[in-house]
mmCIF file of C-alpha atoms in Angstrom:
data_model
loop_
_atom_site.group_PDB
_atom_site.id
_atom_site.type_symbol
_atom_site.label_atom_id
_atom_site.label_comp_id
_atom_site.label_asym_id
_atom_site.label_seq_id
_atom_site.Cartn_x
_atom_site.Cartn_y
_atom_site.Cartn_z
ATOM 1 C CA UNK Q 119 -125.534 35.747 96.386
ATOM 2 C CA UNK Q 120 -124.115 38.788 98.498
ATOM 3 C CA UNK Q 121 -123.995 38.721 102.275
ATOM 4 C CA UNK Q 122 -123.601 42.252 102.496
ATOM 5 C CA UNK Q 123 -124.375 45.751 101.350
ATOM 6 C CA UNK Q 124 -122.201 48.645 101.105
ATOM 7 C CA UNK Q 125 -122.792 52.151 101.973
ATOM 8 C CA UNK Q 126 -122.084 54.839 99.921
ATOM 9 C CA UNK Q 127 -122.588 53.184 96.783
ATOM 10 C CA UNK Q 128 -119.820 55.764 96.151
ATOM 11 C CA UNK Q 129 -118.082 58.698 97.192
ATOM 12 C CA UNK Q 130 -115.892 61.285 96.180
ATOM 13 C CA UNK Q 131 -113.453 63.512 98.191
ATOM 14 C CA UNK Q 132 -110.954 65.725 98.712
ATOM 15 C CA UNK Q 133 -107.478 64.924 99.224
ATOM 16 C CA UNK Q 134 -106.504 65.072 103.293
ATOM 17 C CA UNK Q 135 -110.053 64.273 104.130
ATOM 18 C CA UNK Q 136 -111.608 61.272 105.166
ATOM 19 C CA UNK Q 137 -113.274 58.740 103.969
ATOM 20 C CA UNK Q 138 -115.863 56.241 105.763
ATOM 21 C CA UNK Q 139 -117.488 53.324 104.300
ATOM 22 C CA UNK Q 140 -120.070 51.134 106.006
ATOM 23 C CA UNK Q 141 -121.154 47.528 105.193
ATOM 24 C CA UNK Q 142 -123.983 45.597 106.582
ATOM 25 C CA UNK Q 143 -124.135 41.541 106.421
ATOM 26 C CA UNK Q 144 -126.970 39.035 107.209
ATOM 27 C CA UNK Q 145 -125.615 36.111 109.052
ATOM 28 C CA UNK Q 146 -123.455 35.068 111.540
ATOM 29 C CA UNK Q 147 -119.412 35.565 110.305
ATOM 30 C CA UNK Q 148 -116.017 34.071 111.487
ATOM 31 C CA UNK Q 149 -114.279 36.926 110.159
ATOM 32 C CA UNK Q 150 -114.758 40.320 107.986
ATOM 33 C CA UNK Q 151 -112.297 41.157 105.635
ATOM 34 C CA UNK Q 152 -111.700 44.590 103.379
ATOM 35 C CA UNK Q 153 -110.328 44.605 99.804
ATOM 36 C CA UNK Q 154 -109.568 47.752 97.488
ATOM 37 C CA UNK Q 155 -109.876 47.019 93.737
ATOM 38 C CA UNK Q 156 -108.012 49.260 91.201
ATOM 39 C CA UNK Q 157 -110.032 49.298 88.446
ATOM 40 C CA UNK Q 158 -110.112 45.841 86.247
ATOM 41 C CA UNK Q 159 -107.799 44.400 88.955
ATOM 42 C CA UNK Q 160 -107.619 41.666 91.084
ATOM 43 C CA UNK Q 161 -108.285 42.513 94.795
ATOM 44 C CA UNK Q 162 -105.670 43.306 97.590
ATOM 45 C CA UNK Q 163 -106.497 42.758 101.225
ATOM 46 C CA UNK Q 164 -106.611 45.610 103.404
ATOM 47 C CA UNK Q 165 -107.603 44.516 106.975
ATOM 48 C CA UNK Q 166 -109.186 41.027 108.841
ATOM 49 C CA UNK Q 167 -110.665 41.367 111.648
ATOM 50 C CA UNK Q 168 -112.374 38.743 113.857
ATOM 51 C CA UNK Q 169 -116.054 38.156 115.143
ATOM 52 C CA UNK Q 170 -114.265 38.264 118.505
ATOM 53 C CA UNK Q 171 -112.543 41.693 117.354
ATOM 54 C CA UNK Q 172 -113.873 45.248 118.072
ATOM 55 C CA UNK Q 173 -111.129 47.592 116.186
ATOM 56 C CA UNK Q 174 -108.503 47.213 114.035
ATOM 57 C CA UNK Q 175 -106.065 49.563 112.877
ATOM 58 C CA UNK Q 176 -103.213 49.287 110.263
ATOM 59 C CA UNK Q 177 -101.500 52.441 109.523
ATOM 60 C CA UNK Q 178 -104.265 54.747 107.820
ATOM 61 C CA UNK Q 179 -106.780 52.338 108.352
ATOM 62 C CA UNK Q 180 -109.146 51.654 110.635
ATOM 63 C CA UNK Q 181 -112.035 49.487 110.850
ATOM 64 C CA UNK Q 182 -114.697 48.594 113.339
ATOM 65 C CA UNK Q 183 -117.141 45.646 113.748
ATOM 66 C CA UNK Q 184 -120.087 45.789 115.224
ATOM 67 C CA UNK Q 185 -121.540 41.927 115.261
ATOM 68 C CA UNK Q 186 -124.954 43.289 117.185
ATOM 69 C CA UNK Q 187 -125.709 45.183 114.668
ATOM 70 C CA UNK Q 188 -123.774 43.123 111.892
ATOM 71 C CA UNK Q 189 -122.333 46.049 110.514
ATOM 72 C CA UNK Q 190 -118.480 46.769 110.127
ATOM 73 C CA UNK Q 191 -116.931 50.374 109.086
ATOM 74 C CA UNK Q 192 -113.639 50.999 106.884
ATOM 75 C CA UNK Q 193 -112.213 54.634 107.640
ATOM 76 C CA UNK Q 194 -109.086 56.088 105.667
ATOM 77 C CA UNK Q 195 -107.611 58.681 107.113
ATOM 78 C CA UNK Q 196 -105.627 61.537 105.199
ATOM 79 C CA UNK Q 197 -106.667 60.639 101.957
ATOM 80 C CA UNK Q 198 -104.327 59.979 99.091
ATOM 81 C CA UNK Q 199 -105.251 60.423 95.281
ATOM 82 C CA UNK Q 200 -103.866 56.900 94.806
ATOM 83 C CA UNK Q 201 -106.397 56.241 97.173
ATOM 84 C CA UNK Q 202 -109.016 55.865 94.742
ATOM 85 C CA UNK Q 203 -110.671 52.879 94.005
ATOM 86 C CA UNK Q 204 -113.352 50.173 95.097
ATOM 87 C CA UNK Q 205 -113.658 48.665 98.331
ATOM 88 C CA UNK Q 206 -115.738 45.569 99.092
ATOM 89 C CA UNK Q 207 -116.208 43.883 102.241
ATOM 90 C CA UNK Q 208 -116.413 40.062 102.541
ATOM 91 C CA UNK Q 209 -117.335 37.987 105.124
ATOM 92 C CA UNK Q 210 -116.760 33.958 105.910
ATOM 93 C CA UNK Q 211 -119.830 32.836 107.061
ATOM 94 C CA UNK Q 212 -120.010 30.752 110.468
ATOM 95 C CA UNK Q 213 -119.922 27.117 110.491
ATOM 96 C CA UNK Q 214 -117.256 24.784 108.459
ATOM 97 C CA UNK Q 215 -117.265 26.955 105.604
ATOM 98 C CA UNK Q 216 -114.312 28.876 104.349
ATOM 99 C CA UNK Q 217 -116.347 30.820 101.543
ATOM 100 C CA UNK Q 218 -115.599 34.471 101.219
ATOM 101 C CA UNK Q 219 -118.716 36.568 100.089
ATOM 102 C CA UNK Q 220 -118.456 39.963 98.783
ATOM 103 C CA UNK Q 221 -120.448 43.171 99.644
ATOM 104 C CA UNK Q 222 -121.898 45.293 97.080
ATOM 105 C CA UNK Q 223 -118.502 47.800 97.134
ATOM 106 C CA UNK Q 224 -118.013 51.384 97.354
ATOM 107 C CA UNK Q 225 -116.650 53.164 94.762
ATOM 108 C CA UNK Q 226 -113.732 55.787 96.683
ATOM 109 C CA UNK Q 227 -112.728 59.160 94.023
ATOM 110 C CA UNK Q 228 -110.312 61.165 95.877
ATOM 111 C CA UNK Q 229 -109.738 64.165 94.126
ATOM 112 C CA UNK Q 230 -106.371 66.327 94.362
ATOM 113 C CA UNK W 252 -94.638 36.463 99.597
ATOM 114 C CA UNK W 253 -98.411 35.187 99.252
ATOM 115 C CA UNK W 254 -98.537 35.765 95.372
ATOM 116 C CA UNK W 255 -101.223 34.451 93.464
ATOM 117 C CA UNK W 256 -100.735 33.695 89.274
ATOM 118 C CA UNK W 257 -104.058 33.951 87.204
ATOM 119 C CA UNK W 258 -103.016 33.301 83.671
ATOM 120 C CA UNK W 259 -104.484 34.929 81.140
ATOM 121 C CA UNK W 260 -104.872 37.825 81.769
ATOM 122 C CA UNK W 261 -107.063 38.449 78.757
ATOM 123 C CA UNK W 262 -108.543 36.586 76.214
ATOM 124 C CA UNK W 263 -110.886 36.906 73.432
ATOM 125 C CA UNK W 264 -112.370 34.082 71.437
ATOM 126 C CA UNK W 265 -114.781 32.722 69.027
ATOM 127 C CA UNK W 266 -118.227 31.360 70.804
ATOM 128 C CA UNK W 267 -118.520 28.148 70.730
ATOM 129 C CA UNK W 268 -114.778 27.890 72.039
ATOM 130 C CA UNK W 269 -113.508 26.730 74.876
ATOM 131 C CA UNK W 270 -111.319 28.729 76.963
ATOM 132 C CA UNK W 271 -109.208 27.530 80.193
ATOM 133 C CA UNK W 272 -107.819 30.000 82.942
ATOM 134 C CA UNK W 273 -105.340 29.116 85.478
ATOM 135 C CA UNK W 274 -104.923 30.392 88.932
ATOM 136 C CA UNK W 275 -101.530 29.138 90.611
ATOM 137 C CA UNK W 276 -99.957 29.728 94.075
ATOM 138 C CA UNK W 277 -96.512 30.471 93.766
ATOM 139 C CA UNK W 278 -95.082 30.208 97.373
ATOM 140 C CA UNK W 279 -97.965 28.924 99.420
ATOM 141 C CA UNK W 280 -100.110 25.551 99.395
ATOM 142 C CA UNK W 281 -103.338 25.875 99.107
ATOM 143 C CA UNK W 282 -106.036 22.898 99.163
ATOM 144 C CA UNK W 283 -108.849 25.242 98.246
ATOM 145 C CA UNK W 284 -109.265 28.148 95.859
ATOM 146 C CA UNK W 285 -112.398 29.883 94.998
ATOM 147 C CA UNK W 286 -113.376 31.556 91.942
ATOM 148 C CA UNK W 287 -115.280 34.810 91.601
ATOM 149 C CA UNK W 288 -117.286 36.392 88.354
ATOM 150 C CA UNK W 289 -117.695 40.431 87.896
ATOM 151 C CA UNK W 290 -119.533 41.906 85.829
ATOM 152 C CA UNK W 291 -118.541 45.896 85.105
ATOM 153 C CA UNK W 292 -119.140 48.254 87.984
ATOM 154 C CA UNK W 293 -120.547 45.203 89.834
ATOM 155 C CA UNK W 294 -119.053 43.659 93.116
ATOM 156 C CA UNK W 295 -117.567 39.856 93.145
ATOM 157 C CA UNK W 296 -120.271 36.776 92.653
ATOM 158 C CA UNK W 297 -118.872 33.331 93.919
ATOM 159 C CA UNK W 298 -118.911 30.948 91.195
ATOM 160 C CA UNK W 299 -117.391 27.948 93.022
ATOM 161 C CA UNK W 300 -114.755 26.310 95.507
ATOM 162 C CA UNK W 301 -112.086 24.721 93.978
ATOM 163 C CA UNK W 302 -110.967 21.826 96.184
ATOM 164 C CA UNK W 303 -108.132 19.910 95.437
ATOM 165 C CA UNK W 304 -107.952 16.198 95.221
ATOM 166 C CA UNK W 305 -111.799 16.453 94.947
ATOM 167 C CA UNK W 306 -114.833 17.953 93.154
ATOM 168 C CA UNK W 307 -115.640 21.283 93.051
ATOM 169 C CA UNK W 308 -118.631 23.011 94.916
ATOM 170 C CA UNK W 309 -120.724 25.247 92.668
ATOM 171 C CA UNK W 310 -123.246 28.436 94.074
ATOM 172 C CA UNK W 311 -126.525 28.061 93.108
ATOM 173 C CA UNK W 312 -127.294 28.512 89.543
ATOM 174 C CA UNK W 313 -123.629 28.004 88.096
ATOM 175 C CA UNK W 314 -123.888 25.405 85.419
ATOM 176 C CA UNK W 315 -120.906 22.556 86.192
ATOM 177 C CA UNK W 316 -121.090 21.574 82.833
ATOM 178 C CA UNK W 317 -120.314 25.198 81.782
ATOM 179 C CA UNK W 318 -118.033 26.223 84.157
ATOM 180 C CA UNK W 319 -115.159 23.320 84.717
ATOM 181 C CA UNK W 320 -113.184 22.881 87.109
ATOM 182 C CA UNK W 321 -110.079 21.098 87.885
ATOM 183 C CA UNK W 322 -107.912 20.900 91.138
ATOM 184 C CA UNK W 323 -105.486 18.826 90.569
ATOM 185 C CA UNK W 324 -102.456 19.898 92.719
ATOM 186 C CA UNK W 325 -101.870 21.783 95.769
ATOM 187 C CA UNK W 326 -100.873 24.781 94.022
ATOM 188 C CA UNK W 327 -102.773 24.754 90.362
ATOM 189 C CA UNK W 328 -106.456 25.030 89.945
ATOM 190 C CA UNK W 329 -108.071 25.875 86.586
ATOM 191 C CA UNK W 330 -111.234 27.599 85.340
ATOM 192 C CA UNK W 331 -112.436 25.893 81.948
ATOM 193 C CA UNK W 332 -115.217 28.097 80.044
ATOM 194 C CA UNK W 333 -116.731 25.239 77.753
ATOM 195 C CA UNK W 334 -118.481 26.510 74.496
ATOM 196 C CA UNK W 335 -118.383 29.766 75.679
ATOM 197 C CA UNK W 336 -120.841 32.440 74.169
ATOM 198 C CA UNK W 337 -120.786 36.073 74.261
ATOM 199 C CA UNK W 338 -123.235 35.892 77.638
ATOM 200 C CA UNK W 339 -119.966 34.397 79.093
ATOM 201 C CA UNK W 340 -117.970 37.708 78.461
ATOM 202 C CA UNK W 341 -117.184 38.724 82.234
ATOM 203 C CA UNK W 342 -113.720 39.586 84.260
ATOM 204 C CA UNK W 343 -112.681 36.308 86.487
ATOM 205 C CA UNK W 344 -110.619 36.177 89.613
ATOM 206 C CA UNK W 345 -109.327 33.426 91.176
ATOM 207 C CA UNK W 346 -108.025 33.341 94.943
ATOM 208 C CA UNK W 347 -106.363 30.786 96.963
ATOM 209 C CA UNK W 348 -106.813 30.411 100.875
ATOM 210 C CA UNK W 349 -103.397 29.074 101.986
ATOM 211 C CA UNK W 350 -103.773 25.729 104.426
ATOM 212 C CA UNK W 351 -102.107 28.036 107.305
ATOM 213 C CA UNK W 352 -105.876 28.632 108.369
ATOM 214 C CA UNK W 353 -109.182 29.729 107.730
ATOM 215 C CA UNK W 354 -108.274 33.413 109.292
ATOM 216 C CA UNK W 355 -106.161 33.941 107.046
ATOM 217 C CA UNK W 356 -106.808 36.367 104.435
ATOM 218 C CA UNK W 357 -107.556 35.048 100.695
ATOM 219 C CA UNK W 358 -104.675 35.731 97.944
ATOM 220 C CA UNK W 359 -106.097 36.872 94.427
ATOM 221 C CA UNK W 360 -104.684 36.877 90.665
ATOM 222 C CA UNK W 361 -105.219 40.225 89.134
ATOM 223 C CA UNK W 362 -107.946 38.326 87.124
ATOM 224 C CA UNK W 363 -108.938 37.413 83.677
ATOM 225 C CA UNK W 364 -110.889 39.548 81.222
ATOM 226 C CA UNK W 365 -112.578 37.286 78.630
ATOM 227 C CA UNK W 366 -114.434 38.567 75.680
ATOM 228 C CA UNK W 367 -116.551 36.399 73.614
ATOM 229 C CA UNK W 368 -117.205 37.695 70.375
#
């Protein structure tokens, strides 16, 4: 099952601009996480951040959480062509578990 | 450092064949690995939680007889695709939560593309 949903389904871009992506869960998380998937790859993790956690930054990265409103954003600043690729959000649920459930991904085209 | 080994990385066979992926962690313990299904242009679907020592935890319809899976170590889990028909074609991606907590991130394998024909 997916815990959350990802908005834009996809986008595309220009090179230098930004690039926001939103993601929306149902039920109470320890943590979100971001991954970008290259295409037909296995997933590399961008950014954690914590249910207690507002903002996190890591170089052009930044993402929010918002746990009222279960939502959490990814923004890339300065986009890159290399850039390009999907992003999911995941969440571990509350409780004991340790499971990581995806969103639904946004598909990032930055164009040169 | 935090390198995950998913072996192979593609694979086509015959249906009716078994096939059996592995996922390793090469520098890190980890007592509990998951593994993930995609299907083209579609996000990751939880399969199961690969616990070592003990049995596996399957979502909701994955068939345990279908989908095997062994723990055995610390550092090795393995995916085995028993009679596997062409329904079964589907990229799969193992990751491994080291023991050093659940915050920390999970560590994938760049994933195995199977193809039954």
């Amino acid at each position: 099952s997916q815990q959350g949903e990802e908005d834009p389904q996809a986008l595309s871009i220009q090179e230098g601009e930004n690039a926001t992506m939103n993601c929306s869960y149902k039920t109470s998380i320890n943590n979100l996480q971001w991954y970008r998937q290259n295409s037909g790859r296995g997933l590399v993790h961008l950014i954690l951040i914590r249910s207690n956690e507002r903002e996190k930054h890591s170089g052009r990265l930044r993402v929010t959480l918002d746990t009222s409103k279960k939502s959490s954003s990814l923004l890339i600043t300065a986009s890159r062509a290399a850039d390009t690729a999907s992003y999911f959000c995941a969440t571990v649920l509350g409780g004991a578990t340790n499971k990581l459930i995806f969103g639904t991904g946004t598909l990032l085209a930055v164009q040169p | 450092g935090a390198v995950v080994s998913q072996h192979p990385s593609w694979v086509i066979c015959k249906s009716g064949t078994s096939v059996k992926i592995e996922c390793r962690s090469l520098d890190f313990q980890a007592t509990t690995m998951f593994w993930y299904r995609q299907f083209p242009k579609q996000s990751l679907m939880l399969m199961a939680t690969s616990n070592e020592g003990s049995k596996a935890t399957y979502e909701q319809g994955v068939e345990k007889d279908k989908f095997l899976i062994n723990h055995a170590s610390l550092t090795l889990s393995t995916l085995t695709v028993t009679s596997a028909h062409p329904e079964d074609s589907s990229f799969y991606i193992c990751s491994a939560l080291p023991d050093s907590g659940r915050n920390s991130p999970l560590h994938f394998g760049n994933g195995t593309r199977l193809t039954v024909t």
